[in-house]
mmCIF file of N, CA and C in Angstrom:
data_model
loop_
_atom_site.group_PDB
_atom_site.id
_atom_site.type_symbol
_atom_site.label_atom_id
_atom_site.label_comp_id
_atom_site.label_asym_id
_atom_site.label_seq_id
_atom_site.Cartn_x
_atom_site.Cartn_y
_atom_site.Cartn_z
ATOM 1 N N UNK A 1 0.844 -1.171 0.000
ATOM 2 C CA UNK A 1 0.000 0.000 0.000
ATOM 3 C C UNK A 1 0.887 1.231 0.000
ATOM 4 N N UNK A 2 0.778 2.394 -0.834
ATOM 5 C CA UNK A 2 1.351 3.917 -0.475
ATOM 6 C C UNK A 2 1.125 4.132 0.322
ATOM 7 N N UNK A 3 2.421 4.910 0.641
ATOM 8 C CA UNK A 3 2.009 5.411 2.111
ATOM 9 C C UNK A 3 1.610 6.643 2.042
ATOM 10 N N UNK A 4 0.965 7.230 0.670
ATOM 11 C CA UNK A 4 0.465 8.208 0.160
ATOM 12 C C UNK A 4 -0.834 8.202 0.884
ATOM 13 N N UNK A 5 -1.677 6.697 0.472
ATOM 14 C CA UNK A 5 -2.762 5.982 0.742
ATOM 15 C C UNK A 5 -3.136 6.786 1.903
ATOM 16 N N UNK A 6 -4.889 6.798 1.533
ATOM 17 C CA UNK A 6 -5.257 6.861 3.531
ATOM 18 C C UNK A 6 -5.880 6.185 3.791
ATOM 19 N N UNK A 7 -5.785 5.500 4.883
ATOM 20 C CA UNK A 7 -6.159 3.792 5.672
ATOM 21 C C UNK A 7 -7.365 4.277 6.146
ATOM 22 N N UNK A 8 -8.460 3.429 5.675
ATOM 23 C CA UNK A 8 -9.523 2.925 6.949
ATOM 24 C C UNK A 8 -8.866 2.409 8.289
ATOM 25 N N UNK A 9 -9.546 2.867 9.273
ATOM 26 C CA UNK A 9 -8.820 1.944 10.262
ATOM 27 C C UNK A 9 -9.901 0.996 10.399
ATOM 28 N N UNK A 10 -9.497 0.072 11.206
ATOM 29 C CA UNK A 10 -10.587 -1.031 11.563
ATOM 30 C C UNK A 10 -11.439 -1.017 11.837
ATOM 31 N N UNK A 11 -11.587 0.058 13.076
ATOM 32 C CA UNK A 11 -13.087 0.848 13.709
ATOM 33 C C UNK A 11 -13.663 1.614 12.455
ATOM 34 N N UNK A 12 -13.566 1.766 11.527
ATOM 35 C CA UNK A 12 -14.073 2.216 10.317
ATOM 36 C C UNK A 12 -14.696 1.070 9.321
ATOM 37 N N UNK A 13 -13.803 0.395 9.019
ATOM 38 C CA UNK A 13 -14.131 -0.734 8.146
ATOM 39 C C UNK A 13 -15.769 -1.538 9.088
ATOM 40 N N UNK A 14 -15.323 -1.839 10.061
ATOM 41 C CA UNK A 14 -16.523 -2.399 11.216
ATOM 42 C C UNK A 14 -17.577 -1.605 11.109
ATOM 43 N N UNK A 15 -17.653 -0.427 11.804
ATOM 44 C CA UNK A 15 -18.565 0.549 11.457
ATOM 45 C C UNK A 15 -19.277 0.784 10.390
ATOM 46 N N UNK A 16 -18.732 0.762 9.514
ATOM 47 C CA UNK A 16 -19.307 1.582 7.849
ATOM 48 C C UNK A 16 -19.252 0.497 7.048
ATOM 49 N N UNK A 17 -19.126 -0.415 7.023
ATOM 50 C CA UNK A 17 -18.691 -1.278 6.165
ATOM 51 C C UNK A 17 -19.335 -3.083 6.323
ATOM 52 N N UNK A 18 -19.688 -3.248 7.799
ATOM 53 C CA UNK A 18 -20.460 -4.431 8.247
ATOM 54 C C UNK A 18 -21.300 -4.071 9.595
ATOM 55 N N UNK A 19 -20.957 -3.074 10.613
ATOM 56 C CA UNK A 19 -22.201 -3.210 11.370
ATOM 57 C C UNK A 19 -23.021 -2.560 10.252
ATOM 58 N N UNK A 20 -22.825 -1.270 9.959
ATOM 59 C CA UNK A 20 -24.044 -0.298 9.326
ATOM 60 C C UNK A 20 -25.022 -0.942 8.438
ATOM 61 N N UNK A 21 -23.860 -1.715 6.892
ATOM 62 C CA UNK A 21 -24.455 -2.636 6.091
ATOM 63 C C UNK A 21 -24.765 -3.534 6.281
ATOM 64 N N UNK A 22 -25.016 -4.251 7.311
ATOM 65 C CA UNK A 22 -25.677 -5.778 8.176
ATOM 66 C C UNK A 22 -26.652 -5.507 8.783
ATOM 67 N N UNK A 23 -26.330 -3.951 9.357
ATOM 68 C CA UNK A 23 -27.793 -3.839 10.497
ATOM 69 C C UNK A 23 -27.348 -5.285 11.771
ATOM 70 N N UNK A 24 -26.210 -5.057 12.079
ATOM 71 C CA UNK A 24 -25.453 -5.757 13.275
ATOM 72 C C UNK A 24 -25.453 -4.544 14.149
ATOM 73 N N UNK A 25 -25.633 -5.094 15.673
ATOM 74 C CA UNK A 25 -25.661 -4.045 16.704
ATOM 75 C C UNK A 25 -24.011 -4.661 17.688
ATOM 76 N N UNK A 26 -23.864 -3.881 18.019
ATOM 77 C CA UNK A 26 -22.542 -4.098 18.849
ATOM 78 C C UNK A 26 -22.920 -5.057 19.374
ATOM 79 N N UNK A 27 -23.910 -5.307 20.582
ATOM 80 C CA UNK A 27 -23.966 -6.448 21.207
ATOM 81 C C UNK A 27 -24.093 -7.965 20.739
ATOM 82 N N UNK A 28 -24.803 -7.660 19.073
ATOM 83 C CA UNK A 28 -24.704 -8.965 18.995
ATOM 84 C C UNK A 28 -23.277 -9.448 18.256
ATOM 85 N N UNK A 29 -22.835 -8.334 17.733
ATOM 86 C CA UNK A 29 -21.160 -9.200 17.648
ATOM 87 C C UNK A 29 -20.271 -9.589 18.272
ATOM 88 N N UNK A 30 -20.233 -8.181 19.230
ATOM 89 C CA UNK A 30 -19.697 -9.041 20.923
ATOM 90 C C UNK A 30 -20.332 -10.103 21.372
ATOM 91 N N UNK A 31 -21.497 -10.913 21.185
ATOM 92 C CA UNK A 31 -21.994 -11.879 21.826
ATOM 93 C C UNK A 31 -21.131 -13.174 20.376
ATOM 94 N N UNK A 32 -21.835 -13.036 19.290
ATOM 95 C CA UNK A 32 -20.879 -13.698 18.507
ATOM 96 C C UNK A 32 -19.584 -14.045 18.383
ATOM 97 N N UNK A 33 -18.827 -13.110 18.686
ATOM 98 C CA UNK A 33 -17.560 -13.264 18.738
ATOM 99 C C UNK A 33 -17.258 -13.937 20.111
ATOM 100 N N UNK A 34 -18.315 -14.080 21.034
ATOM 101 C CA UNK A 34 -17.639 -14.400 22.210
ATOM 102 C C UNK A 34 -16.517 -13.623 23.104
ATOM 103 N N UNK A 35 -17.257 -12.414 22.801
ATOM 104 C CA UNK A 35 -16.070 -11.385 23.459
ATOM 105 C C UNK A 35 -17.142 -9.859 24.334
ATOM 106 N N UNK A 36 -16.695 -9.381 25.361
ATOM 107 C CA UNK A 36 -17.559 -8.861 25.847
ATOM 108 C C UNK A 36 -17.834 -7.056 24.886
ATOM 109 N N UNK A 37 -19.146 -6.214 25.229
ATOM 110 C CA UNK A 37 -19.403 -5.348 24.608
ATOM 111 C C UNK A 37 -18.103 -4.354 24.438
ATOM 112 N N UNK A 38 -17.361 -4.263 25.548
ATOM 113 C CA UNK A 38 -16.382 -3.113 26.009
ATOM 114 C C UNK A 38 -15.235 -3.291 24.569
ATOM 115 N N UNK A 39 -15.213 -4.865 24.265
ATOM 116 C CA UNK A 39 -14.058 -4.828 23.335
ATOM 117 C C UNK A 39 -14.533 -4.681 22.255
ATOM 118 N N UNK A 40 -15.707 -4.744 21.799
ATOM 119 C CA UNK A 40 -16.234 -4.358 20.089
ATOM 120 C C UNK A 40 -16.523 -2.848 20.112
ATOM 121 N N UNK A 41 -16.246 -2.583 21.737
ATOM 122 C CA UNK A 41 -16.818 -1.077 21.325
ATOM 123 C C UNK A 41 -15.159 -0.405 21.121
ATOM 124 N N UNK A 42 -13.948 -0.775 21.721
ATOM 125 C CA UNK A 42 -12.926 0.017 21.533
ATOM 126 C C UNK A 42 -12.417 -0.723 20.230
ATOM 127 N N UNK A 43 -12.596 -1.624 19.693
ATOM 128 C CA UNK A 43 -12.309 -1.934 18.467
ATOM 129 C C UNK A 43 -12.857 -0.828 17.156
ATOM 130 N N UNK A 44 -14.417 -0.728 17.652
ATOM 131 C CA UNK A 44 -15.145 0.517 16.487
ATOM 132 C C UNK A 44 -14.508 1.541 16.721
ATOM 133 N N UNK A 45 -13.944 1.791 17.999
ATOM 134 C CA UNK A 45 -13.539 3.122 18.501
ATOM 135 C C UNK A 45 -11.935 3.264 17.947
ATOM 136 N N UNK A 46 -11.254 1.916 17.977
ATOM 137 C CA UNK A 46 -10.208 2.314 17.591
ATOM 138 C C UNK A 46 -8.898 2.544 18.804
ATOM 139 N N UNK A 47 -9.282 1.961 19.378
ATOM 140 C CA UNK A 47 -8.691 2.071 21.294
ATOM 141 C C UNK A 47 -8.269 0.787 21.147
ATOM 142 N N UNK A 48 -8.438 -0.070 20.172
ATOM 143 C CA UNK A 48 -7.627 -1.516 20.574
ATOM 144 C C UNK A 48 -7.339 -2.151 19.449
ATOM 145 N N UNK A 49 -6.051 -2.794 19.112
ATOM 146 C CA UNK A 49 -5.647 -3.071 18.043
ATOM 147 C C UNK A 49 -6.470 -4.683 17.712
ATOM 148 N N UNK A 50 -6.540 -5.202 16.550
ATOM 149 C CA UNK A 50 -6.825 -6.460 15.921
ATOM 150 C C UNK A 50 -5.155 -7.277 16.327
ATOM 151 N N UNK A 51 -5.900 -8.608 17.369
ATOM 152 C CA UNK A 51 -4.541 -9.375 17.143
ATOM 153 C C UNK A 51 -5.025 -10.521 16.690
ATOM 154 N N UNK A 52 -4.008 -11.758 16.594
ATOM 155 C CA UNK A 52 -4.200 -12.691 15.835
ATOM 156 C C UNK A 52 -5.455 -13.786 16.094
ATOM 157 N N UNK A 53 -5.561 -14.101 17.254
ATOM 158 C CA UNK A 53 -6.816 -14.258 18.118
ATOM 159 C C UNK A 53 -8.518 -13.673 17.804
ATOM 160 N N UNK A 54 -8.582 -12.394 17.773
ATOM 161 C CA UNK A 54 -9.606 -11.479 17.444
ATOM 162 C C UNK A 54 -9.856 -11.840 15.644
ATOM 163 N N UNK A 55 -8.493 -11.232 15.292
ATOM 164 C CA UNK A 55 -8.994 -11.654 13.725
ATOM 165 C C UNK A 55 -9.433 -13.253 13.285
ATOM 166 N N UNK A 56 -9.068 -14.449 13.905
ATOM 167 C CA UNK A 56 -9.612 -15.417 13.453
ATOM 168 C C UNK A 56 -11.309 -14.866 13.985
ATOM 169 N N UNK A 57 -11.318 -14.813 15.581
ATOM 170 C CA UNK A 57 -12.618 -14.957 15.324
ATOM 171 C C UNK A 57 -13.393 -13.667 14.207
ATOM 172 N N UNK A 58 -13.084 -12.834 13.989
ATOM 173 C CA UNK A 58 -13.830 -11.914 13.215
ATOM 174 C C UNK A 58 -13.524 -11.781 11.947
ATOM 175 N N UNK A 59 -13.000 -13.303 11.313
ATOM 176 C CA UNK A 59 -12.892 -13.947 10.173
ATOM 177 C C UNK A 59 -14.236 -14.894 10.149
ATOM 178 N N UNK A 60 -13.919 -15.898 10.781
ATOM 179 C CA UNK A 60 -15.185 -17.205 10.929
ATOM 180 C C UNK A 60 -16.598 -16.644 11.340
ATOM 181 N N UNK A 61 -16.752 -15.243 12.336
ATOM 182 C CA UNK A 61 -18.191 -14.664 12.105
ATOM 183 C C UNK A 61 -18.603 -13.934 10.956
ATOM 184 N N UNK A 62 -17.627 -13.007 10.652
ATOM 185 C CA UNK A 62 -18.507 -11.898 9.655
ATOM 186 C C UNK A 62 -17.678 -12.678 8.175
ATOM 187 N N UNK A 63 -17.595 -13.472 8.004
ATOM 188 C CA UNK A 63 -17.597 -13.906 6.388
ATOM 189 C C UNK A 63 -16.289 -13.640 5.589
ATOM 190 N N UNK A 64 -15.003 -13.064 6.413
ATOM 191 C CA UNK A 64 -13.779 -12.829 6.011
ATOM 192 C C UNK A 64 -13.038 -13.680 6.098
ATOM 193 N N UNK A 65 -11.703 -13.118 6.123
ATOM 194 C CA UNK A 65 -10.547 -14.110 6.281
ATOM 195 C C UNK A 65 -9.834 -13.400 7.606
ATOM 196 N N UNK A 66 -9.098 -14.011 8.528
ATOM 197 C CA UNK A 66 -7.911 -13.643 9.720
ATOM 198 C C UNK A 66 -7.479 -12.698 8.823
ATOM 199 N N UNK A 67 -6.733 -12.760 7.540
ATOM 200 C CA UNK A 67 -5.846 -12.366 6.943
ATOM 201 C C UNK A 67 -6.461 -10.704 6.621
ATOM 202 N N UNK A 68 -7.280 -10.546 6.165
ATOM 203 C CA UNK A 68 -8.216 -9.772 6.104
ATOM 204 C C UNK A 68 -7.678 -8.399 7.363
ATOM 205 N N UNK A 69 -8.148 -8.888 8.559
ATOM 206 C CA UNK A 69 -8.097 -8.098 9.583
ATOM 207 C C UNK A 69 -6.685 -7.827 9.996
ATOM 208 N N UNK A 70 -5.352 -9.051 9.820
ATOM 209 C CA UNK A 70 -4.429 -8.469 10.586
ATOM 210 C C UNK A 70 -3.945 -7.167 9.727
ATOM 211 N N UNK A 71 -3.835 -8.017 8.104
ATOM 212 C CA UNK A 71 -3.230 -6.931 7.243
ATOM 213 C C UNK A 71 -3.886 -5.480 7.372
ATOM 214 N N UNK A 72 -5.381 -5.181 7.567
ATOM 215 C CA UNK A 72 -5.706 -3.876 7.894
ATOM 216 C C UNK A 72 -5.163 -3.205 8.968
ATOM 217 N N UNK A 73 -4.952 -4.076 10.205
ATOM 218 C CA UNK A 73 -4.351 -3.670 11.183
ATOM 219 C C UNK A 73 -3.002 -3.329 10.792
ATOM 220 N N UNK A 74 -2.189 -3.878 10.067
ATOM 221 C CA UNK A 74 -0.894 -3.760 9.871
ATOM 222 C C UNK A 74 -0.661 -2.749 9.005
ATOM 223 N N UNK A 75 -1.688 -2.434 7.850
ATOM 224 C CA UNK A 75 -1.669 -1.032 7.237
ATOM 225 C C UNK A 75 -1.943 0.280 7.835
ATOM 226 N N UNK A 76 -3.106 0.115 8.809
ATOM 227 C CA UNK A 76 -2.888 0.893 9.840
ATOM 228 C C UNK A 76 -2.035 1.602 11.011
ATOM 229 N N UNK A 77 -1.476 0.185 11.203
ATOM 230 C CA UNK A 77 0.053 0.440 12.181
ATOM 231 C C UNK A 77 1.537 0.895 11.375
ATOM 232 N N UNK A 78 1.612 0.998 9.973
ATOM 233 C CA UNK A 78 2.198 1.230 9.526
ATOM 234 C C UNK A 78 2.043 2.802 9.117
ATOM 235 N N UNK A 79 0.736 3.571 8.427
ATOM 236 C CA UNK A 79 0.574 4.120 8.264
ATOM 237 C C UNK A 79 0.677 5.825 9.550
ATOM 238 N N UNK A 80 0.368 4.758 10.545
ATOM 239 C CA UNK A 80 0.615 5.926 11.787
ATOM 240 C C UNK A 80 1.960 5.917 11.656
ATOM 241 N N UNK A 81 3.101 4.563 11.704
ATOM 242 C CA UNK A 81 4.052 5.019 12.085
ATOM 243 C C UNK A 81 5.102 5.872 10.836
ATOM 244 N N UNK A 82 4.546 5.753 9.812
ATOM 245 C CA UNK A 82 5.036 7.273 8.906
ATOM 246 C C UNK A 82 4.830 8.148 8.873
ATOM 247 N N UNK A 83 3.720 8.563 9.429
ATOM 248 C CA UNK A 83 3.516 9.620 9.954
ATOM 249 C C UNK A 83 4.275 10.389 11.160
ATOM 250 N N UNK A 84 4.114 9.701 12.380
ATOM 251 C CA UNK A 84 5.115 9.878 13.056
ATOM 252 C C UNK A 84 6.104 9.747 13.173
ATOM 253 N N UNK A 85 6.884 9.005 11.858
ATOM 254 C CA UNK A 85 8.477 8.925 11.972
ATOM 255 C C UNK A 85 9.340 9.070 10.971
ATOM 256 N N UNK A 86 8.080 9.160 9.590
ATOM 257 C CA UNK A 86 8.692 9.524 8.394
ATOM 258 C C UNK A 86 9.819 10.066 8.686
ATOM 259 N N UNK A 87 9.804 11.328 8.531
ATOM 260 C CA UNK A 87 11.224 12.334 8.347
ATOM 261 C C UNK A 87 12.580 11.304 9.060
ATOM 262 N N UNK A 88 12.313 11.042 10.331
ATOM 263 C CA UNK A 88 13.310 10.313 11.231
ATOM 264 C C UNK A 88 13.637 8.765 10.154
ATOM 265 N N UNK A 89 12.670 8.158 9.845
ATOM 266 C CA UNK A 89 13.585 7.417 8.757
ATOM 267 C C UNK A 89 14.244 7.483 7.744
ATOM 268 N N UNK A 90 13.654 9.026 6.895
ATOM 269 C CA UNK A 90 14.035 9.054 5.681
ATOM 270 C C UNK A 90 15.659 9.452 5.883
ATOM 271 N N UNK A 91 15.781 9.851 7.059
ATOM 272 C CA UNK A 91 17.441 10.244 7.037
ATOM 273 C C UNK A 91 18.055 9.419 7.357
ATOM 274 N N UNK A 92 17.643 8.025 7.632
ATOM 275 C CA UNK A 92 18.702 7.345 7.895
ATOM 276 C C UNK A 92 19.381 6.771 6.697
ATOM 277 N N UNK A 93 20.817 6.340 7.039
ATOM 278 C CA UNK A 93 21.555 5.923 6.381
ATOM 279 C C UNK A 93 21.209 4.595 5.715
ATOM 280 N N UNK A 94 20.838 4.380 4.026
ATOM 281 C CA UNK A 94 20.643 2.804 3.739
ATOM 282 C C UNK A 94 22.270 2.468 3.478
ATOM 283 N N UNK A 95 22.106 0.834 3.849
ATOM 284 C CA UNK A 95 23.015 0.172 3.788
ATOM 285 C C UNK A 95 22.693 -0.745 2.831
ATOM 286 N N UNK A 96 22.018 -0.902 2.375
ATOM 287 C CA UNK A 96 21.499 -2.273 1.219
ATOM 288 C C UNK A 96 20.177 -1.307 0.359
ATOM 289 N N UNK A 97 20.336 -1.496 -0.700
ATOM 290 C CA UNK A 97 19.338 -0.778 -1.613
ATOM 291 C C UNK A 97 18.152 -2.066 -1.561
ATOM 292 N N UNK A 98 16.771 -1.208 -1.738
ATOM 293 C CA UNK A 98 15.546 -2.441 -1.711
ATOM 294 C C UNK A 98 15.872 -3.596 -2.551
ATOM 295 N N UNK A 99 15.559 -4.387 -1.987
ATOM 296 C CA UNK A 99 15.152 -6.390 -1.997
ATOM 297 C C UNK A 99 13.714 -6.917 -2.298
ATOM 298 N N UNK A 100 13.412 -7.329 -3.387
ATOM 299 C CA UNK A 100 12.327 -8.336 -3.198
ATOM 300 C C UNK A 100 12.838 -9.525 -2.084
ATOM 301 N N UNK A 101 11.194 -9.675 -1.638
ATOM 302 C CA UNK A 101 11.069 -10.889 -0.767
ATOM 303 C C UNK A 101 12.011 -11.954 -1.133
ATOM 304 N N UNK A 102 11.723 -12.654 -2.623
ATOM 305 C CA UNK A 102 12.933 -13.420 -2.997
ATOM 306 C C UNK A 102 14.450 -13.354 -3.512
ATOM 307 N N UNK A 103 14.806 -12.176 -3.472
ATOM 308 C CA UNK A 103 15.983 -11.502 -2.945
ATOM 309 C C UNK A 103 16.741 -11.655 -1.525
ATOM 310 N N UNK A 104 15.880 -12.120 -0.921
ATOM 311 C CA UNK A 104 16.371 -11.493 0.565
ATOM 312 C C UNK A 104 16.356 -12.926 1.099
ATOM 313 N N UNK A 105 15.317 -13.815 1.337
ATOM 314 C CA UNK A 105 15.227 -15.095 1.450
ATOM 315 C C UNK A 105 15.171 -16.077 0.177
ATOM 316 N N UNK A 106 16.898 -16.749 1.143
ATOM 317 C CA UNK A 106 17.240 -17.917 -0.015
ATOM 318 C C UNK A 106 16.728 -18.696 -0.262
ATOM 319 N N UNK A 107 16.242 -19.687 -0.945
ATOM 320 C CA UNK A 107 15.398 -20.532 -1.117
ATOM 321 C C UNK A 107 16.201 -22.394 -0.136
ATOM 322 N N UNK A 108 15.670 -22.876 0.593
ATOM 323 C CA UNK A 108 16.500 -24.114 1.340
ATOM 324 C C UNK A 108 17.083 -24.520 0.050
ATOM 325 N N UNK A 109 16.654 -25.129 -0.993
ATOM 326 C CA UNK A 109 17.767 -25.532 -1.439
ATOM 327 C C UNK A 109 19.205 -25.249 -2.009
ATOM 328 N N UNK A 110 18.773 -23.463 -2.102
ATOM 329 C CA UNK A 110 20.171 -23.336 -1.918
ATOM 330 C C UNK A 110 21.224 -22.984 -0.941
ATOM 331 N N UNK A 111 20.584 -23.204 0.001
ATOM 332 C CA UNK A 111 20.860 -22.560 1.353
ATOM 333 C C UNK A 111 21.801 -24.132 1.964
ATOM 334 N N UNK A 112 21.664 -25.210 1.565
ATOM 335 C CA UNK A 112 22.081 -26.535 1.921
ATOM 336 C C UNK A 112 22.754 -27.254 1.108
ATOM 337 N N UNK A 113 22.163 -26.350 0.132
ATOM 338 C CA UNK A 113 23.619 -27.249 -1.396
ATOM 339 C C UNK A 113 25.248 -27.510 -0.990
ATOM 340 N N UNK A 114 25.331 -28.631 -1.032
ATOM 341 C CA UNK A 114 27.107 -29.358 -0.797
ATOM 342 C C UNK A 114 26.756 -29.111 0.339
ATOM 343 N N UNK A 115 26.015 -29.269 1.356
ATOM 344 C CA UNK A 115 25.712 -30.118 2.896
ATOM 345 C C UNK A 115 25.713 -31.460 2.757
ATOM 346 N N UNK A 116 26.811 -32.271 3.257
ATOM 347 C CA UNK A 116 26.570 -33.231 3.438
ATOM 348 C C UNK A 116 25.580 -34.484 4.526
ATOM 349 N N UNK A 117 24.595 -35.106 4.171
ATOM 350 C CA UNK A 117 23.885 -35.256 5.096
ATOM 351 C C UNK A 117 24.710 -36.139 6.017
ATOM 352 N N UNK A 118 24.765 -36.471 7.244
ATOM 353 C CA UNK A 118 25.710 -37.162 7.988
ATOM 354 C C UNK A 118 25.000 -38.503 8.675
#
């Protein structure tokens, strides 16, 4: 995602996006989810992050994926922290110019080639 981009946060996506368009009331997703009102309400609110736990269950109720929720969370947590730290990173010193993923991690087999098994 750019970090141009501007993120829904989660309490947004929830809000506007499945209570509103479901006609779901807080309580009954907190009851669904098996989690009490206080935490669906700082979740809409935005007072509590999605962890790995939360997003399964608010994968298997509302029709998503885990994956779904952490990555929003993680665009979110990313997005604050350029904000608040942009400038402070952009000056730092690179030591390695950008890497694709498969750039960076070797693949095992070549990582073990001429290992002898013992």
């Amino acid at each position: 995602m750019s970090s141009e981009a501007e993120v829904e946060s989660v309490g947004t996506v929830l809000r506007k996006h499945i209570l509103e368009m479901g006609g779901i009331k807080q309580d009954e997703l907190a009851s669904a989810l098996g989690v009490s009102r206080l935490s669906v309400n700082e979740l809409l609110n935005d007072k509590r992050a999605v962890t790995a736990p939360m997003a399964l269950r608010l994968g298997h109720v509302l029709g998503t994926t885990p994956d779904f929720w952490l990555n929003l969370q993680r665009d979110v947590d990313l997005a604050a922290a350029r904000k608040r730290f942009g400038t402070e990173i952009a000056a730092l010193t690179i030591l390695r110019q950008p890497q694709t993923r498969d750039q960076v991690i070797t693949p095992l087999e070549e990582l073990f080639a001429g290992v002898d098994e013992a």
